[in-house]
Amino acid sequence: MTQLSATHITAGYQHEAILRELTLALPEGQLSVLIGSNGCGKSTLLKTLARLLAPWNGEVVLDGADIHRQPTQAVARTLSLLPQQPVAPEGLRVRELVALGRHPHQSWLSQWSERDEACVDDALARTDLLTLADRPVDSLSGGQRQRAWIAMAVAQDTPLMLLDEPTSFLDLTHQLEVLDLLKALNRDAGKTIVMVLHDLNLACRYADHMVALKHGRIHAQGTPDDVVTEVNVREVFELDCRVIADPFFGVPLCIPFGRAPSS
Amino acid sequence: MPESRALRLGRWSRRFSPSPWRNALGTLLLCSLAGIGALMLGAIPLSPPAFLHALVQPDSHAGLIVLQLRAPRVLLALLCGGALAVSGWLFQQVMRNALASPDTLGVTAGASAAAVAYLSYLAADWGMSGLPIAAMAGALAVIAVVYRLAWHRGTTPLRLILMGIGMAALCGAITTFILVSSPLSTTLSAYVWLTGSVYGANWTEVGQLALCCTGLALVLVALLRHALLAPLDDGLATGLGVKVQRTRALLTLVASLMAGVAIAWGGAMAFVGLVAPHIARQITPSPGAAQLITSAALGATLVILSDLLGRTLFTPLDLPAGIFVAAIGTPFFLTLLLRQAR
């Protein structure tokens, strides 16, 4: 079992605190989505949870121990991370990129075990990249490239995956493709997935659990039905909207009207 | 189609793609041919039979030429070129920048300033044997200062490169100042050193440099898998369990030492460090051990050929190899860039 939580974390950059006394437990085996307006601290929270950023106060707890006190390579066997807009090294082919995901499982001696090979093949198959495996990463389209990055995280073979805006800069079809892929990983491979998403309606459709942030604090969390209400959307995004039930999926559907006059 | 297979022996395992290794072997062969050519050619050219005769009779006149004059020179060129190419490759990986090289990081300029200072102020009393040590010390001092200045809760490649360029300019000014304020004879020897030359190499120097290079190569073998992850941005690398800052510092140190030893014995022909890895990347785009070996073999070939041209093209003049490193390397480099741009 894998549990990731944060207790009373305060974190930020230089002298500016972005997260304030935030406490959060991420439900195991579920797909959680962090939402909030620009600058609310979603990405900062994800980075702090992924130990890229050390909190000033409080601690991030992975499987009962402070994540910053665990060896980073051991953490990387439990938790994988896909940052926003990752850049691939030049000249790399898709299979080589995906194979980098095996790094935390390797040592000087063992750099391509049977397990490494099986995990990379599995990741390529799950992301439907087998036919593109020998193509240079530079030659892929945006959607294919994003799948290659997700394949790298899948090859890392961790029970927990954190993704920062995995759908940004993709068209709607490819956004859905990526989200379907992540949902399948969550459902079929039992992975706990935590991601930041901007599209509220897509978040409602795919999330088991939603966390709405405002000014570095948790404003609301729970199922999409609990979180995406007209009152909450107004408070979190300063947006006037109507929330109805999605006629096809039954989840909340937010119809935005415009910026709410600040109260 | 690039095929790859697994090599496994007990717990030891590696992924192996034949084509990059074929390229690596090809460039090593090229390097050997250049080396043999350089042993045979010179002011007194030797025919293949005469060359073989010289090898089995080291005390003959031809044997002395080949084994005492040419061989140390060729080997020194090989080691310098190889080490500079490896250093450049490593810098380009760590700095995630195709323009990174011992030059951009200030290592060359630091070694040059220290070497010129040594030649001007200390060589008269202490002799020439201290020159490599001075150059090494200069290289290390500059990379240490660059690292310190770029450090702010860790370093980033961009800050390192900016500080490196700044320090290179400062060291360049110091070098120029020493050159113009020294007597003409010192200036001349300093200038030859600055161009980069393996003139008058002897077996002792080859032995010293070979020892340094072997030690550093072993460290690199241990660190190679980390060097291959260095081009990933910090977040991704941390996510994969890399201790980003520690690895970056370690790899920068190894790259600086590699360049430092090469410059210490061969002078400042660091253009090799920019051009050889580039050509290697064009031949073998996949980063890995094979690409690194290709790069080293190309760097070595470039310096061996440059030295051969330097001592045969304008006989009886014996010109520093550094001139021809740029003269051969640049057109080749530009052709590749132009082909890439199309």
mmCIF file with all atom_site columns, C-alpha atoms in Angstrom, chain B residues 23-108:
data_model
loop_
_atom_site.group_PDB
_atom_site.id
_atom_site.type_symbol
_atom_site.label_atom_id
_atom_site.label_alt_id
_atom_site.label_comp_id
_atom_site.label_asym_id
_atom_site.label_entity_id
_atom_site.label_seq_id
_atom_site.pdbx_PDB_ins_code
_atom_site.Cartn_x
_atom_site.Cartn_y
_atom_site.Cartn_z
_atom_site.occupancy
_atom_site.B_iso_or_equiv
_atom_site.pdbx_formal_charge
_atom_site.auth_seq_id
_atom_site.auth_comp_id
_atom_site.auth_asym_id
_atom_site.auth_atom_id
_atom_site.pdbx_PDB_model_num
ATOM 1  C CA . ASN B 1 23  ? 30.278 3.642  -35.719 1.00 0.00 ? 23  ASN B CA 1
ATOM 2  C CA . ALA B 1 24  ? 32.472 3.714  -32.625 1.00 0.00 ? 24  ALA B CA 1
ATOM 3  C CA . LEU B 1 25  ? 34.671 0.923  -34.007 1.00 0.00 ? 25  LEU B CA 1
ATOM 4  C CA . GLY B 1 26  ? 34.826 2.681  -37.355 1.00 0.00 ? 26  GLY B CA 1
ATOM 5  C CA . THR B 1 27  ? 36.085 5.914  -35.810 1.00 0.00 ? 27  THR B CA 1
ATOM 6  C CA . LEU B 1 28  ? 38.572 3.992  -33.656 1.00 0.00 ? 28  LEU B CA 1
ATOM 7  C CA . LEU B 1 29  ? 39.891 2.395  -36.834 1.00 0.00 ? 29  LEU B CA 1
ATOM 8  C CA . LEU B 1 30  ? 40.106 5.809  -38.454 1.00 0.00 ? 30  LEU B CA 1
ATOM 9  C CA . CYS B 1 31  ? 42.036 7.027  -35.433 1.00 0.00 ? 31  CYS B CA 1
ATOM 10 C CA . SER B 1 32  ? 44.471 4.107  -35.630 1.00 0.00 ? 32  SER B CA 1
ATOM 11 C CA . LEU B 1 33  ? 45.047 4.737  -39.331 1.00 0.00 ? 33  LEU B CA 1
ATOM 12 C CA . ALA B 1 34  ? 45.719 8.407  -38.632 1.00 0.00 ? 34  ALA B CA 1
ATOM 13 C CA . GLY B 1 35  ? 48.115 7.359  -35.889 1.00 0.00 ? 35  GLY B CA 1
ATOM 14 C CA . ILE B 1 36  ? 50.027 4.945  -38.133 1.00 0.00 ? 36  ILE B CA 1
ATOM 15 C CA . GLY B 1 37  ? 50.106 7.552  -40.894 1.00 0.00 ? 37  GLY B CA 1
ATOM 16 C CA . ALA B 1 38  ? 51.516 10.095 -38.474 1.00 0.00 ? 38  ALA B CA 1
ATOM 17 C CA . LEU B 1 39  ? 54.225 7.639  -37.404 1.00 0.00 ? 39  LEU B CA 1
ATOM 18 C CA . MET B 1 40  ? 55.295 7.060  -41.008 1.00 0.00 ? 40  MET B CA 1
ATOM 19 C CA . LEU B 1 41  ? 55.169 10.603 -42.326 1.00 0.00 ? 41  LEU B CA 1
ATOM 20 C CA . GLY B 1 42  ? 57.268 13.596 -41.431 1.00 0.00 ? 42  GLY B CA 1
ATOM 21 C CA . ALA B 1 43  ? 60.458 15.368 -42.462 1.00 0.00 ? 43  ALA B CA 1
ATOM 22 C CA . ILE B 1 44  ? 61.823 11.897 -43.273 1.00 0.00 ? 44  ILE B CA 1
ATOM 23 C CA . PRO B 1 45  ? 58.955 9.854  -44.722 1.00 0.00 ? 45  PRO B CA 1
ATOM 24 C CA . LEU B 1 46  ? 59.199 6.099  -44.252 1.00 0.00 ? 46  LEU B CA 1
ATOM 25 C CA . SER B 1 47  ? 57.887 3.480  -46.654 1.00 0.00 ? 47  SER B CA 1
ATOM 26 C CA . PRO B 1 48  ? 55.827 0.675  -45.081 1.00 0.00 ? 48  PRO B CA 1
ATOM 27 C CA . PRO B 1 49  ? 58.775 -1.793 -45.118 1.00 0.00 ? 49  PRO B CA 1
ATOM 28 C CA . ALA B 1 50  ? 61.127 0.818  -43.666 1.00 0.00 ? 50  ALA B CA 1
ATOM 29 C CA . PHE B 1 51  ? 58.501 1.630  -41.032 1.00 0.00 ? 51  PHE B CA 1
ATOM 30 C CA . LEU B 1 52  ? 58.158 -2.022 -39.992 1.00 0.00 ? 52  LEU B CA 1
ATOM 31 C CA . HIS B 1 53  ? 61.921 -2.317 -39.958 1.00 0.00 ? 53  HIS B CA 1
ATOM 32 C CA . ALA B 1 54  ? 62.100 0.704  -37.677 1.00 0.00 ? 54  ALA B CA 1
ATOM 33 C CA . LEU B 1 55  ? 59.622 -0.867 -35.264 1.00 0.00 ? 55  LEU B CA 1
ATOM 34 C CA . VAL B 1 56  ? 61.671 -4.036 -34.817 1.00 0.00 ? 56  VAL B CA 1
ATOM 35 C CA . GLN B 1 57  ? 64.968 -2.169 -34.651 1.00 0.00 ? 57  GLN B CA 1
ATOM 36 C CA . PRO B 1 58  ? 64.441 0.598  -32.132 1.00 0.00 ? 58  PRO B CA 1
ATOM 37 C CA . ASP B 1 59  ? 68.113 1.551  -32.078 1.00 0.00 ? 59  ASP B CA 1
ATOM 38 C CA . SER B 1 60  ? 68.385 2.223  -35.806 1.00 0.00 ? 60  SER B CA 1
ATOM 39 C CA . HIS B 1 61  ? 68.158 5.781  -37.068 1.00 0.00 ? 61  HIS B CA 1
ATOM 40 C CA . ALA B 1 62  ? 64.615 5.227  -38.343 1.00 0.00 ? 62  ALA B CA 1
ATOM 41 C CA . GLY B 1 63  ? 63.738 3.437  -35.117 1.00 0.00 ? 63  GLY B CA 1
ATOM 42 C CA . LEU B 1 64  ? 64.764 6.487  -33.092 1.00 0.00 ? 64  LEU B CA 1
ATOM 43 C CA . ILE B 1 65  ? 62.708 8.763  -35.307 1.00 0.00 ? 65  ILE B CA 1
ATOM 44 C CA . VAL B 1 66  ? 59.607 6.610  -35.003 1.00 0.00 ? 66  VAL B CA 1
ATOM 45 C CA . LEU B 1 67  ? 59.829 5.512  -31.370 1.00 0.00 ? 67  LEU B CA 1
ATOM 46 C CA . GLN B 1 68  ? 61.509 8.465  -29.685 1.00 0.00 ? 68  GLN B CA 1
ATOM 47 C CA . LEU B 1 69  ? 60.348 11.428 -31.765 1.00 0.00 ? 69  LEU B CA 1
ATOM 48 C CA . ARG B 1 70  ? 57.089 10.561 -33.456 1.00 0.00 ? 70  ARG B CA 1
ATOM 49 C CA . ALA B 1 71  ? 55.429 7.979  -31.185 1.00 0.00 ? 71  ALA B CA 1
ATOM 50 C CA . PRO B 1 72  ? 55.304 10.138 -28.011 1.00 0.00 ? 72  PRO B CA 1
ATOM 51 C CA . ARG B 1 73  ? 54.044 13.011 -30.090 1.00 0.00 ? 73  ARG B CA 1
ATOM 52 C CA . VAL B 1 74  ? 51.298 10.951 -31.716 1.00 0.00 ? 74  VAL B CA 1
ATOM 53 C CA . LEU B 1 75  ? 50.263 9.434  -28.400 1.00 0.00 ? 75  LEU B CA 1
ATOM 54 C CA . LEU B 1 76  ? 50.219 12.806 -26.678 1.00 0.00 ? 76  LEU B CA 1
ATOM 55 C CA . ALA B 1 77  ? 48.072 14.156 -29.516 1.00 0.00 ? 77  ALA B CA 1
ATOM 56 C CA . LEU B 1 78  ? 45.789 11.143 -29.183 1.00 0.00 ? 78  LEU B CA 1
ATOM 57 C CA . LEU B 1 79  ? 45.368 11.545 -25.445 1.00 0.00 ? 79  LEU B CA 1
ATOM 58 C CA . CYS B 1 80  ? 44.889 15.325 -25.594 1.00 0.00 ? 80  CYS B CA 1
ATOM 59 C CA . GLY B 1 81  ? 42.364 15.104 -28.404 1.00 0.00 ? 81  GLY B CA 1
ATOM 60 C CA . GLY B 1 82  ? 40.494 12.238 -26.785 1.00 0.00 ? 82  GLY B CA 1
ATOM 61 C CA . ALA B 1 83  ? 40.382 13.892 -23.360 1.00 0.00 ? 83  ALA B CA 1
ATOM 62 C CA . LEU B 1 84  ? 39.219 17.227 -24.770 1.00 0.00 ? 84  LEU B CA 1
ATOM 63 C CA . ALA B 1 85  ? 36.502 15.527 -26.787 1.00 0.00 ? 85  ALA B CA 1
ATOM 64 C CA . VAL B 1 86  ? 35.307 13.584 -23.754 1.00 0.00 ? 86  VAL B CA 1
ATOM 65 C CA . SER B 1 87  ? 35.349 16.756 -21.681 1.00 0.00 ? 87  SER B CA 1
ATOM 66 C CA . GLY B 1 88  ? 33.343 18.627 -24.306 1.00 0.00 ? 88  GLY B CA 1
ATOM 67 C CA . TRP B 1 89  ? 30.827 15.788 -24.600 1.00 0.00 ? 89  TRP B CA 1
ATOM 68 C CA . LEU B 1 90  ? 30.396 15.739 -20.849 1.00 0.00 ? 90  LEU B CA 1
ATOM 69 C CA . PHE B 1 91  ? 30.009 19.528 -20.618 1.00 0.00 ? 91  PHE B CA 1
ATOM 70 C CA . GLN B 1 92  ? 27.407 19.448 -23.386 1.00 0.00 ? 92  GLN B CA 1
ATOM 71 C CA . GLN B 1 93  ? 25.466 16.763 -21.522 1.00 0.00 ? 93  GLN B CA 1
ATOM 72 C CA . VAL B 1 94  ? 25.630 18.440 -18.128 1.00 0.00 ? 94  VAL B CA 1
ATOM 73 C CA . MET B 1 95  ? 24.991 21.985 -19.380 1.00 0.00 ? 95  MET B CA 1
ATOM 74 C CA . ARG B 1 96  ? 22.246 20.752 -21.747 1.00 0.00 ? 96  ARG B CA 1
ATOM 75 C CA . ASN B 1 97  ? 23.747 23.021 -24.318 1.00 0.00 ? 97  ASN B CA 1
ATOM 76 C CA . ALA B 1 98  ? 25.319 22.154 -27.635 1.00 0.00 ? 98  ALA B CA 1
ATOM 77 C CA . LEU B 1 99  ? 27.633 25.162 -27.331 1.00 0.00 ? 99  LEU B CA 1
ATOM 78 C CA . ALA B 1 100 ? 29.068 24.163 -23.981 1.00 0.00 ? 100 ALA B CA 1
ATOM 79 C CA . SER B 1 101 ? 32.726 23.183 -24.027 1.00 0.00 ? 101 SER B CA 1
ATOM 80 C CA . PRO B 1 102 ? 35.822 23.684 -21.870 1.00 0.00 ? 102 PRO B CA 1
ATOM 81 C CA . ASP B 1 103 ? 36.013 27.133 -23.539 1.00 0.00 ? 103 ASP B CA 1
ATOM 82 C CA . THR B 1 104 ? 32.539 28.315 -22.546 1.00 0.00 ? 104 THR B CA 1
ATOM 83 C CA . LEU B 1 105 ? 32.962 27.182 -18.960 1.00 0.00 ? 105 LEU B CA 1
ATOM 84 C CA . GLY B 1 106 ? 36.175 29.183 -18.572 1.00 0.00 ? 106 GLY B CA 1
ATOM 85 C CA . VAL B 1 107 ? 38.371 26.110 -18.031 1.00 0.00 ? 107 VAL B CA 1
ATOM 86 C CA . THR B 1 108 ? 40.572 26.792 -21.052 1.00 0.00 ? 108 THR B CA 1
#
